[in-house]
Short mmCIF file of C-alpha atoms and ligand atoms in Angstrom, two decimals:
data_model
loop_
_atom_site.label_atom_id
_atom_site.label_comp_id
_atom_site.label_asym_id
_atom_site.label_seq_id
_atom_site.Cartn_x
_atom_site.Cartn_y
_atom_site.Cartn_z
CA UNK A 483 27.48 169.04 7.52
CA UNK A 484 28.00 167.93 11.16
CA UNK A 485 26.95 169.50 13.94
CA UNK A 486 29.86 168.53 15.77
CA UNK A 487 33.57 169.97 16.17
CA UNK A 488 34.66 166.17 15.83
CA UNK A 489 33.04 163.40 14.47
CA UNK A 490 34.63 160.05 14.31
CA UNK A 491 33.20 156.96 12.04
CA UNK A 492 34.14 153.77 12.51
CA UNK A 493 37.38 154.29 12.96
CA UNK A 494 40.01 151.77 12.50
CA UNK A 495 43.46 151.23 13.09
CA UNK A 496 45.00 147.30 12.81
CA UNK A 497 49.24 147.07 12.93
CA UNK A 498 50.68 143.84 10.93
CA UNK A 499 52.63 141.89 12.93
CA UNK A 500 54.92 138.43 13.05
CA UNK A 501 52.04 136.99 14.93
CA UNK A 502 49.16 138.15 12.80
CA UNK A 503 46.79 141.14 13.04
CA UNK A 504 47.02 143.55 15.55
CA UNK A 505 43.56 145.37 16.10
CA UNK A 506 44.55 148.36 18.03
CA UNK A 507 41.34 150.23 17.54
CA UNK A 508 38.30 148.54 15.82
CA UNK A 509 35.49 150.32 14.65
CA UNK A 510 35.15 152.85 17.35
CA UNK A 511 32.62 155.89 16.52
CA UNK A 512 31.76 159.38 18.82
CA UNK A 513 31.61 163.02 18.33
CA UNK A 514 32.57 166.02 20.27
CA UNK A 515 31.21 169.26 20.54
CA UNK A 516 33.45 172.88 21.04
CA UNK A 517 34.12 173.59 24.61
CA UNK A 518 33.28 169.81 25.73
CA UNK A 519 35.91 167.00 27.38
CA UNK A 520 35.24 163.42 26.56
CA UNK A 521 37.38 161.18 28.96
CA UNK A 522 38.44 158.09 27.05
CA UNK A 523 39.27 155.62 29.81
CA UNK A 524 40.70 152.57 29.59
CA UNK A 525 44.05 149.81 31.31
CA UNK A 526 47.56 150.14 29.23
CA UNK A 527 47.07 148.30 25.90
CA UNK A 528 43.32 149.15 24.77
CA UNK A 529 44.12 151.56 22.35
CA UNK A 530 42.88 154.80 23.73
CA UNK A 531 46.43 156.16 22.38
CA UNK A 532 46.33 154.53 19.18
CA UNK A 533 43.24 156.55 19.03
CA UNK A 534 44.34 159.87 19.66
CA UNK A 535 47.42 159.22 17.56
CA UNK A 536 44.85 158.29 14.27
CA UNK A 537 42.34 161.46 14.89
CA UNK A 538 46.02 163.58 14.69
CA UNK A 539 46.62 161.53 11.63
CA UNK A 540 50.12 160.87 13.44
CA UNK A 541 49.39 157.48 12.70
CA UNK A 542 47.15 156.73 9.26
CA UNK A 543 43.85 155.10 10.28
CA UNK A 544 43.42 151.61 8.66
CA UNK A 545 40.00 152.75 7.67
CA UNK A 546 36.98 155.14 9.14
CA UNK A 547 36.20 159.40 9.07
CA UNK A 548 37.48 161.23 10.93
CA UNK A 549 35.20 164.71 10.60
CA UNK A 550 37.07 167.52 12.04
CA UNK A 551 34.25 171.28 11.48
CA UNK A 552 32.18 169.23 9.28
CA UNK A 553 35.42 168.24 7.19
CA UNK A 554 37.02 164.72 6.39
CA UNK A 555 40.79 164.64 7.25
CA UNK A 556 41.44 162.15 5.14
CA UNK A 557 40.70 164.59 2.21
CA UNK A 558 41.82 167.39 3.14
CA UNK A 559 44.27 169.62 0.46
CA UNK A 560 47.87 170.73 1.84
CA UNK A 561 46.70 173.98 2.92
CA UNK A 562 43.42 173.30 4.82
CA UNK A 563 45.95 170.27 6.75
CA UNK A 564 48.00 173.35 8.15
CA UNK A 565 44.92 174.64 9.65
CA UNK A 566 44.12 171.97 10.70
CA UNK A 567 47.35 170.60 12.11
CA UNK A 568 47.05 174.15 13.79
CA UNK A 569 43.65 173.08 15.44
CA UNK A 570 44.26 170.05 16.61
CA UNK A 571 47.05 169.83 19.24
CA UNK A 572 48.41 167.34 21.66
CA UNK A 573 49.61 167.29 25.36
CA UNK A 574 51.95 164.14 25.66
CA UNK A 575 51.96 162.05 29.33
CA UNK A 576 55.45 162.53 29.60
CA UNK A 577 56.83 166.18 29.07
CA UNK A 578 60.01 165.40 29.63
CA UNK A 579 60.60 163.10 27.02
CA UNK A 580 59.14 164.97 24.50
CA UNK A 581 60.95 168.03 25.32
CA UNK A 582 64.51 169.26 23.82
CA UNK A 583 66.79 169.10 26.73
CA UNK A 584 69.30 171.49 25.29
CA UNK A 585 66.20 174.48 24.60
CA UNK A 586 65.46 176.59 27.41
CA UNK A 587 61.93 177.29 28.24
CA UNK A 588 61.18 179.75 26.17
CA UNK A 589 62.75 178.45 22.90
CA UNK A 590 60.42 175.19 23.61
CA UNK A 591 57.17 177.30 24.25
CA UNK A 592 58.48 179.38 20.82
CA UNK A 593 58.61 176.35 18.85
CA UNK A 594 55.62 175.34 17.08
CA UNK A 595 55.48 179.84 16.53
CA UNK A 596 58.07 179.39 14.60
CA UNK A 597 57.14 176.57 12.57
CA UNK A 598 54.21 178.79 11.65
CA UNK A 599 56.03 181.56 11.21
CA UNK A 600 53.42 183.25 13.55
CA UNK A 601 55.01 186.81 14.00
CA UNK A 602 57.14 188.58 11.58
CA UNK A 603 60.03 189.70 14.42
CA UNK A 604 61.27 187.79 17.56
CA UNK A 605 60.20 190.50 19.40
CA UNK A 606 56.76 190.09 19.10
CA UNK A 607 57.34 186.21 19.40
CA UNK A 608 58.90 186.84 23.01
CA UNK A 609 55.77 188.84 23.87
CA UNK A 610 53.51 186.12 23.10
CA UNK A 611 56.19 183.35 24.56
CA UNK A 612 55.74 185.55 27.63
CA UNK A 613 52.10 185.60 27.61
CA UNK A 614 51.61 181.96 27.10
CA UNK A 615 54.06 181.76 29.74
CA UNK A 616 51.67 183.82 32.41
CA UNK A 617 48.91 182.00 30.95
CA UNK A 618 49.92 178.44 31.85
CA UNK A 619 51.32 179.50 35.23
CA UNK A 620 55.01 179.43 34.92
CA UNK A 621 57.31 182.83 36.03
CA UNK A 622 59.39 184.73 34.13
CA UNK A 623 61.98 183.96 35.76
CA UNK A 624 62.00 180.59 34.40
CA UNK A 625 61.93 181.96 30.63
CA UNK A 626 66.21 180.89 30.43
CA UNK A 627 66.01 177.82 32.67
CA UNK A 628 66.25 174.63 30.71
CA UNK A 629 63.21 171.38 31.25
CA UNK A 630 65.89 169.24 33.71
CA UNK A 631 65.72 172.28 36.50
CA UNK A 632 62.18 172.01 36.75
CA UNK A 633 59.57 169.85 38.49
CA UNK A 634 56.99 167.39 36.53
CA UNK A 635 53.86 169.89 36.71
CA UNK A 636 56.26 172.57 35.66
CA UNK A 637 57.35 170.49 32.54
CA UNK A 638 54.09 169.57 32.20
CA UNK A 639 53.08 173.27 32.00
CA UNK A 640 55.63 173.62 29.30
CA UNK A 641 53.65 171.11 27.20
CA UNK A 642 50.42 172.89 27.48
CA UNK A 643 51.57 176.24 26.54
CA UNK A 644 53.46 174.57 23.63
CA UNK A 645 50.03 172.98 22.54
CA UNK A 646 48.20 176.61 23.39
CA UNK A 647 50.62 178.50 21.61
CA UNK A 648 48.38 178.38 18.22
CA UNK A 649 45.06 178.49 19.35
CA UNK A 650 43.74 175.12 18.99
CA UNK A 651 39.78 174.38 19.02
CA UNK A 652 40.68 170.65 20.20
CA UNK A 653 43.53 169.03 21.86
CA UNK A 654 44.14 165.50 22.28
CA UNK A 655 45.61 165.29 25.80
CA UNK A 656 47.61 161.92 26.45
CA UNK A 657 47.83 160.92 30.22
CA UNK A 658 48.30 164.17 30.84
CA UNK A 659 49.00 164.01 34.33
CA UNK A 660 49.76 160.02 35.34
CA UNK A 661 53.59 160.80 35.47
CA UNK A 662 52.89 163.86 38.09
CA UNK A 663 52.16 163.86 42.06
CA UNK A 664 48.54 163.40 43.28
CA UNK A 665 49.13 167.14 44.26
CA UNK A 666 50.58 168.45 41.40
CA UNK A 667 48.03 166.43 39.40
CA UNK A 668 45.09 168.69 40.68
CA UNK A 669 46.89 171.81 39.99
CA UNK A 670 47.53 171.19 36.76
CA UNK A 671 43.53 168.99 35.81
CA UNK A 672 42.86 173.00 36.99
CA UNK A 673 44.86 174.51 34.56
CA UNK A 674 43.38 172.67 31.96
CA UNK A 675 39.33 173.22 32.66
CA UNK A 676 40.33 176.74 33.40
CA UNK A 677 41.86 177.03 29.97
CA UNK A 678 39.11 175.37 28.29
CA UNK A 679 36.59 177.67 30.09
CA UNK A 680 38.45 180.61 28.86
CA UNK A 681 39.55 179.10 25.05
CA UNK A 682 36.29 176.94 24.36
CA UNK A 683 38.74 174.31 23.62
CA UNK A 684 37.35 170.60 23.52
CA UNK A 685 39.36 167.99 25.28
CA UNK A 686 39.52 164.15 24.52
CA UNK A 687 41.07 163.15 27.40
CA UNK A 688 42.92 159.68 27.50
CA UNK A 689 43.66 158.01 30.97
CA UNK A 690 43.47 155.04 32.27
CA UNK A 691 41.90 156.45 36.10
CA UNK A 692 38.73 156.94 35.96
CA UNK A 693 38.74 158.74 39.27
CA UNK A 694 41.42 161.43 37.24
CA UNK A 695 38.21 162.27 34.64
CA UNK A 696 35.14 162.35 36.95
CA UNK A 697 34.72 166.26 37.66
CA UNK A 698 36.41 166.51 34.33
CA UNK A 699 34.82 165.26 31.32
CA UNK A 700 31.24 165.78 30.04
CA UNK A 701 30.77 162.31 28.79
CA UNK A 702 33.37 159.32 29.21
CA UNK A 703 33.48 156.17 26.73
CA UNK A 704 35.41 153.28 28.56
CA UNK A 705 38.11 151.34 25.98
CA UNK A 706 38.13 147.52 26.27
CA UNK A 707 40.72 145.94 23.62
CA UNK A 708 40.05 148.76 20.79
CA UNK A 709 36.38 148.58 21.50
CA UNK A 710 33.87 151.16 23.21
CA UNK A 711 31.96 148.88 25.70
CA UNK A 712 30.32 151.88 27.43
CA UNK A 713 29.54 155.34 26.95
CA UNK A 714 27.41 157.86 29.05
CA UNK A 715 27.48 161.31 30.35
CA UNK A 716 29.90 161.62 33.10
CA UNK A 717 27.75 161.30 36.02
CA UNK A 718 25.25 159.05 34.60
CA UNK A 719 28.56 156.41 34.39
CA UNK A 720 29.39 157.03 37.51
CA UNK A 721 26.05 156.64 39.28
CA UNK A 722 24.50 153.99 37.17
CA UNK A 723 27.40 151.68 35.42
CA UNK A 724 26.11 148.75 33.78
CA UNK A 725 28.81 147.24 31.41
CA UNK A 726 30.78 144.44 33.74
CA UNK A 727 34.16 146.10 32.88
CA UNK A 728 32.88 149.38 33.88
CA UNK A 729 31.98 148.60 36.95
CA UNK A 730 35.23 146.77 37.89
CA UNK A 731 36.85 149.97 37.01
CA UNK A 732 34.91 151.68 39.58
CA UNK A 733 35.26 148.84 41.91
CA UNK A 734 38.80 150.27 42.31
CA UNK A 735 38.36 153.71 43.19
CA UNK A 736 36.84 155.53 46.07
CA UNK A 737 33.04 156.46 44.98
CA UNK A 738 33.00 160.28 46.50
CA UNK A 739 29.17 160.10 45.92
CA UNK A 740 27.57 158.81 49.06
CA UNK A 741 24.56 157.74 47.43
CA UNK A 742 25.95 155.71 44.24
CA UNK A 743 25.71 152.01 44.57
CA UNK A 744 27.79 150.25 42.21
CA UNK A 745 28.63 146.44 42.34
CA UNK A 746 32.07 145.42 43.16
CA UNK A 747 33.69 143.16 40.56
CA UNK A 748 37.43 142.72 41.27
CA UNK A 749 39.17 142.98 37.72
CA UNK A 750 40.59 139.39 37.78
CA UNK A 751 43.59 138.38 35.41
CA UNK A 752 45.49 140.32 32.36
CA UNK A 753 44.10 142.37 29.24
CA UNK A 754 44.17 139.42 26.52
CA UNK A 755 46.44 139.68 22.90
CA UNK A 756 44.80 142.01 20.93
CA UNK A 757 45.49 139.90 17.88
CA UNK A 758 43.93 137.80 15.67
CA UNK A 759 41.03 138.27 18.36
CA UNK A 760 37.93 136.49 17.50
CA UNK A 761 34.41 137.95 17.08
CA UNK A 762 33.42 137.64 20.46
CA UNK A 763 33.05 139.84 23.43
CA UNK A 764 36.53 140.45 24.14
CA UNK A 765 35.93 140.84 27.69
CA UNK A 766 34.46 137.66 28.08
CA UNK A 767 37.64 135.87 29.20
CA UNK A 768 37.41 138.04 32.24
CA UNK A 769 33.75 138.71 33.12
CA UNK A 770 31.99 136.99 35.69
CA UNK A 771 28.66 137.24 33.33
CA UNK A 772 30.01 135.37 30.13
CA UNK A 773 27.89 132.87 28.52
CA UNK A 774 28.02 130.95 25.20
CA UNK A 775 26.27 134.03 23.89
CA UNK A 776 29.23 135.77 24.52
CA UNK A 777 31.08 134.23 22.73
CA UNK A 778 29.52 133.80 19.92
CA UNK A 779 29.27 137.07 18.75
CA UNK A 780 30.74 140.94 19.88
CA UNK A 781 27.78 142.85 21.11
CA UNK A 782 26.42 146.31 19.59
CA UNK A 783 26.60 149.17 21.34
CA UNK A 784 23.40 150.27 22.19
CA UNK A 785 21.71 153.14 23.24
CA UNK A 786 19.38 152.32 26.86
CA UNK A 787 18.39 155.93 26.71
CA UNK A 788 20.24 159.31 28.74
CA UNK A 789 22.99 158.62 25.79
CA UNK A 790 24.00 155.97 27.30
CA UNK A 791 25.61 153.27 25.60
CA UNK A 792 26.45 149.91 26.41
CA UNK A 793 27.84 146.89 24.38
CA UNK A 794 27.04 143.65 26.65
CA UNK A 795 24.44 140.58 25.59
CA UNK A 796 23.11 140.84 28.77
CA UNK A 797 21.08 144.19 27.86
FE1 LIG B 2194 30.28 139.88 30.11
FE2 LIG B 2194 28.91 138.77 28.13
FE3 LIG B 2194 28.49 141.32 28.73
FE4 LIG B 2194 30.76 140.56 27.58
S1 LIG B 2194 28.71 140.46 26.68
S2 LIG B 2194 30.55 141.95 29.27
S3 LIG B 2194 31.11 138.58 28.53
S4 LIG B 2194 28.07 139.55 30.03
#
């Protein structure tokens, strides 16, 4: 039995197209243990969503385990998928969208309790509505008040009580905080470790700003066209990158460590089709490195030791 909360295998998830195969995610594999983040970091198109979306099972994997406590949930019968589906929660990137505009606040945050049919009268469901609603940060005054009156991080907190409200071990959280202010941003990256301090929950944290994940996450696996080209512990990437892509990442953000040296590679032209993609290094098109090597062939990803992984020829 694993070790791990979450184990994923090879995971795979390819979309048919007009145009052929498209290999959203392709044969990724981590784990994740209770109480941890792992930032999965990556530009629009690489299939850290797609991701997310298969370990939910809101989109079937193409093939690959998924290994949620030790169990497969591919396998699982009806009833341990309600637990499960209780477990495992998502925050979306855009609470507005995903919210019902004609519920107030408190009839969103009393949603998923009802689909659960968590407490036998509604008022023991307003008492816990109210508590989630303390817990995330938002004032009872705001219980009526419907999601256009309110700010982004406020909408935002309305999604992360929603996904608290069952007591999840693991939540998937999607860009949480791209669509919010650089101000409100912090406030609510806050909210979240504070939660998980106080929950144990484990995060995998999608984004594509690797400056949003640094104090964040644990360990961080950067997403190049569905692959994992690096993973490390968060501030072993960030002091010591050695994948190409990686370090163009970090060639676009301010380093707050005085002491890291990383090499600045400018990201140069666009994320290539992610079909019918050949068996090469897929970042090849862009790297400054490539060689014929590189193109023959898509690189392991290999462990250089400190858990950190790396999928590039040239180590
Ligand atoms: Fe660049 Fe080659 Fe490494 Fe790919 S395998 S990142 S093309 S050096």
């Amino acid at each position: 039995m694993s070790e791990h909360l979450l184990e994923v295998n090879h995971l795979k998830k390819y979309f048919k197209t007009n145009k052929g195969t498209l290999q959203a995610v392709d044969d990724i594999s981590f784990t994740l243990d209770a109480g941890k983040t792992l930032g999965l970091v990556g530009e629009s198109g690489c299939g850290k969503s797609t991701t997310g979306r298969a370990i939910l099972r809101l989109t079937e994997p193409t093939s690959g385990e998924v290994l949620f406590n030790g169990k497969d949930v591919a396998k699982m019968k009806s009833r341990e998928m309600h637990q499960m589906r209780m477990d495992m929660q998502m925050i979306f990137q855009d609470p507005f969208s995903s919210l019902n505009p004609r519920k107030t606040v408190a009839e969103l945050i009393a949603e998923p309790l009802k689909w659960y049919k968590i407490h036998k009268s509604k008022a023991e469901q307003a008492s816990h509505v109210s508590k989630l609603m303390e817990t995330v940060g938002l004032a009872s005054r705001l219980t009526n008040v419907y999601p256009h009156e309110l700010d982004g991080g406020r909408r935002q907190r309305i999604g992360i009580a929603r996904a608290l409200a069952l007591d999840p071990k693991f939540i998937v959280c999607d860009e949480p905080v791209s669509a919010l202010d650089v101000s409100i941003q912090a406030q609510v990256l806050n909210l979240l470790k504070e939660l998980q301090n106080e929950f144990g929950i484990a995060y995998l944290f999608i984004t594509h700003d690797l400056s949003v994940v640094n104090h964040f996450s644990d360990d961080i696996a950067v997403m190049y066209l569905g692959q994992i080209v690096e993973k490390a512990p968060a501030k072993e990437l960030f002091n010591n990158p050695v994948h190409p892509y990686t370090k163009a990442l970090l060639s676009a953000i301010p380093i707050p460590d005085v002491d890291a040296v990383v090499e600045q590679i400018p990201l140069k032209g666009e994320i290539s089709s992610p079909i019918n993609m050949k068996p090469d290094c897929h970042f090849a098109a862009r790297c400054p490195y490539a060689t014929e090597e590189c193109r023959a062939g898509v690189p392991d990803l290999v462990n250089r030791g400190n858990e950190h992984f790396v999928a590039c020829h040239l180590f």
